[in-house]
Short mmCIF file of N, CA and C in Angstrom, two decimals:
data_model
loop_
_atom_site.label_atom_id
_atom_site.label_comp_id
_atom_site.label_asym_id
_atom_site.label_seq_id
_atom_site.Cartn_x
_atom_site.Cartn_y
_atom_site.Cartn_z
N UNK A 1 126.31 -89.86 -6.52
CA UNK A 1 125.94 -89.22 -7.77
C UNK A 1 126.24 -87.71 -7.66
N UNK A 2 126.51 -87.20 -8.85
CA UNK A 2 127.27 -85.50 -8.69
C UNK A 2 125.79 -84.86 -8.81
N UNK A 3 125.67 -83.01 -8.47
CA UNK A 3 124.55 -82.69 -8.31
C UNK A 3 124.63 -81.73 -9.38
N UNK A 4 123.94 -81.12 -9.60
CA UNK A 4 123.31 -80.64 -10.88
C UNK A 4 124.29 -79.22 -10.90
N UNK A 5 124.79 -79.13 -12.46
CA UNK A 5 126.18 -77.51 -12.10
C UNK A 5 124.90 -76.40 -12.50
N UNK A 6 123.92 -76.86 -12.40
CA UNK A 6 123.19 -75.17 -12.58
C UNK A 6 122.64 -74.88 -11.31
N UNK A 7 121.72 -76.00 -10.64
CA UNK A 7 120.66 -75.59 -9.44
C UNK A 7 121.85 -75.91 -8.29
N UNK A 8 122.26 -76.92 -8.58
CA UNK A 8 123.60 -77.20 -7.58
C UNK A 8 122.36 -78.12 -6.29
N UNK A 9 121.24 -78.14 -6.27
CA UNK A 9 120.54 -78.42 -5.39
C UNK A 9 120.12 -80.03 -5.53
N UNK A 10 119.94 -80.66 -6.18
CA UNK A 10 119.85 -81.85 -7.30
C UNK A 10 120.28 -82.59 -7.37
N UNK A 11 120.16 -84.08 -7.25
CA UNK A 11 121.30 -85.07 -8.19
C UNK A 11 121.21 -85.33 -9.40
N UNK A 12 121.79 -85.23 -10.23
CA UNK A 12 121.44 -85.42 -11.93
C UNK A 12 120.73 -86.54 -11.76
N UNK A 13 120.18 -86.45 -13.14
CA UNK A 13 118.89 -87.36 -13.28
C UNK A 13 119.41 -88.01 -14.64
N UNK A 14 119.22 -89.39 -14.76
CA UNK A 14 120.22 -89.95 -15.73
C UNK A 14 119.60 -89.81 -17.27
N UNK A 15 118.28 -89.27 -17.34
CA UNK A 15 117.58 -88.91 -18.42
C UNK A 15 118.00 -87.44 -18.81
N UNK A 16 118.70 -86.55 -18.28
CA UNK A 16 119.40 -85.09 -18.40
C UNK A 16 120.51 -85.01 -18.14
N UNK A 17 121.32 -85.97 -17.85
CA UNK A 17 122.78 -86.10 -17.24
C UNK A 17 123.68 -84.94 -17.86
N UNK A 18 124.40 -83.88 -17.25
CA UNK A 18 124.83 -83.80 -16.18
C UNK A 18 123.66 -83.15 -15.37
N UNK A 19 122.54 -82.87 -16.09
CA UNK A 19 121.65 -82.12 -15.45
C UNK A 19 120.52 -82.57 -14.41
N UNK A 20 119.57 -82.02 -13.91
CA UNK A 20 118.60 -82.86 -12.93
C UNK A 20 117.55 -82.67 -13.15
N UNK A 21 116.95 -81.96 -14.26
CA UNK A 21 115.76 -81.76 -15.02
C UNK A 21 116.10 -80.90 -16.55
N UNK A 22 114.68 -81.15 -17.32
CA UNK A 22 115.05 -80.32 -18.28
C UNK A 22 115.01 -78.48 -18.46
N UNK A 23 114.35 -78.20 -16.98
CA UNK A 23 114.68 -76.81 -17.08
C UNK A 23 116.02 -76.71 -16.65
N UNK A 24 116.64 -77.30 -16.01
CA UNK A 24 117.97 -76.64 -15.80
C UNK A 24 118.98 -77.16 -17.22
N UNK A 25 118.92 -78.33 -18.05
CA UNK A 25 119.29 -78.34 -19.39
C UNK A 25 118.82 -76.95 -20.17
N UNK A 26 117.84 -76.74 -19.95
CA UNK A 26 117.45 -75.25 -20.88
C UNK A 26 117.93 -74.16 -20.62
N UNK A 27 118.10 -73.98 -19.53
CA UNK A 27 119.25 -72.66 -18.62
C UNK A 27 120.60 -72.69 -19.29
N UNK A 28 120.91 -73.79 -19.40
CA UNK A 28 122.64 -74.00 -19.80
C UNK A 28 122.44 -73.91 -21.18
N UNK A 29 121.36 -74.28 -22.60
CA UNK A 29 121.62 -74.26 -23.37
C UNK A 29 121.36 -72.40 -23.88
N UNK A 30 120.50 -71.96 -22.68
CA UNK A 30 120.19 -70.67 -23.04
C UNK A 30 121.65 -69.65 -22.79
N UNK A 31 122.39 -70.34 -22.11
CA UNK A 31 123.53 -69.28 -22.05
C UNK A 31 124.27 -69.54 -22.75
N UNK A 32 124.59 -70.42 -23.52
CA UNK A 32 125.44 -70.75 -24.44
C UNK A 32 124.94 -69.96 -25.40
N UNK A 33 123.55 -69.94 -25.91
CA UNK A 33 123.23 -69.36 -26.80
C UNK A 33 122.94 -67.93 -26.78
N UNK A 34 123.38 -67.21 -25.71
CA UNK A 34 123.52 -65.71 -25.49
C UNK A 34 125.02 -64.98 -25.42
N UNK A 35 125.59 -66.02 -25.35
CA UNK A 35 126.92 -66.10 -25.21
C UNK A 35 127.76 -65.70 -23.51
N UNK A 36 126.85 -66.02 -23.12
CA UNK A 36 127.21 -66.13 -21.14
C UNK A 36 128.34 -67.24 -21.27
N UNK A 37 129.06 -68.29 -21.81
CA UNK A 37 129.76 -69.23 -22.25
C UNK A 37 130.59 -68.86 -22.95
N UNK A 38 131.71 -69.21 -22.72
CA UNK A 38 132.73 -68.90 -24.25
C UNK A 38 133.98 -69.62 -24.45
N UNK A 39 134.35 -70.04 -25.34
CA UNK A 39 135.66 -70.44 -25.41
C UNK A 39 136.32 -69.37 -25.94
N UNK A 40 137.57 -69.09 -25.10
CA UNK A 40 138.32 -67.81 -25.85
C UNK A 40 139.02 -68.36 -26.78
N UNK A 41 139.61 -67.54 -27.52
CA UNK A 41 140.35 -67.72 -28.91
C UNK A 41 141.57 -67.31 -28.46
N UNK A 42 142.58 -68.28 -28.64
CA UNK A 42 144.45 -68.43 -28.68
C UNK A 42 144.84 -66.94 -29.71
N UNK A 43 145.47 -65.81 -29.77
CA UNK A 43 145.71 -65.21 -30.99
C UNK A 43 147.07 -65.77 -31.63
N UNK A 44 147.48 -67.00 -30.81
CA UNK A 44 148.47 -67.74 -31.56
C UNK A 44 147.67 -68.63 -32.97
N UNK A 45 146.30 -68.85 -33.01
CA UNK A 45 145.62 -69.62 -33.56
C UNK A 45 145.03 -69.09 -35.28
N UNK A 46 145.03 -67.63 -34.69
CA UNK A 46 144.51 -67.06 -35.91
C UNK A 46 144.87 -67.45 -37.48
N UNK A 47 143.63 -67.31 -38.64
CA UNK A 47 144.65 -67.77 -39.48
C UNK A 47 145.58 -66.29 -40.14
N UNK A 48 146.16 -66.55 -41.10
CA UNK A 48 146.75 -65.56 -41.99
C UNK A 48 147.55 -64.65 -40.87
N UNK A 49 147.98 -64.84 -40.23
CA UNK A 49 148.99 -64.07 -39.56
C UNK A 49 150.21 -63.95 -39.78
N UNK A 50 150.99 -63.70 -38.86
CA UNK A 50 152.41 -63.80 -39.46
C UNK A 50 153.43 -65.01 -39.19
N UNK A 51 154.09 -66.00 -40.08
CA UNK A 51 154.81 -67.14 -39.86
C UNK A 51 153.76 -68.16 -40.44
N UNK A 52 152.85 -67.70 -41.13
CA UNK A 52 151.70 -69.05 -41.71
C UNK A 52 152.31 -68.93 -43.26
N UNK A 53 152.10 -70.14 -44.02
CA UNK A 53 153.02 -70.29 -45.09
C UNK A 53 151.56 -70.18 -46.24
N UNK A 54 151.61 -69.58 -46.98
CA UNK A 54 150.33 -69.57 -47.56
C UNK A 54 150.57 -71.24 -48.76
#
């Protein structure tokens, strides 16, 4: 079984999966929501740029 990507100390627990409790689910949702997480943005992606056909 893989171990927990926050405490790293852990084996996930199949009631929190990937996680091994719900404080370490709350850690991960807290950085997402601070923005410690990010998906970057392509500036090939943008809209209205140049070569987009309106």
């Amino acid at each position: 079984m893989a171990t927990c990507p926050i405490c790293r100390r852990n084996e996930a627990d199949p009631k929190y999966r990937p996680f091994c409790s719900k404080r370490c689910a709350d850690v991960d949702l807290q950085r997402w929501f601070t923005g410690s997480y990010a998906i970057p943005e392509s500036v090939d992606e943008r809209p209205g740029e140049a070569g987009e056909e309106d």
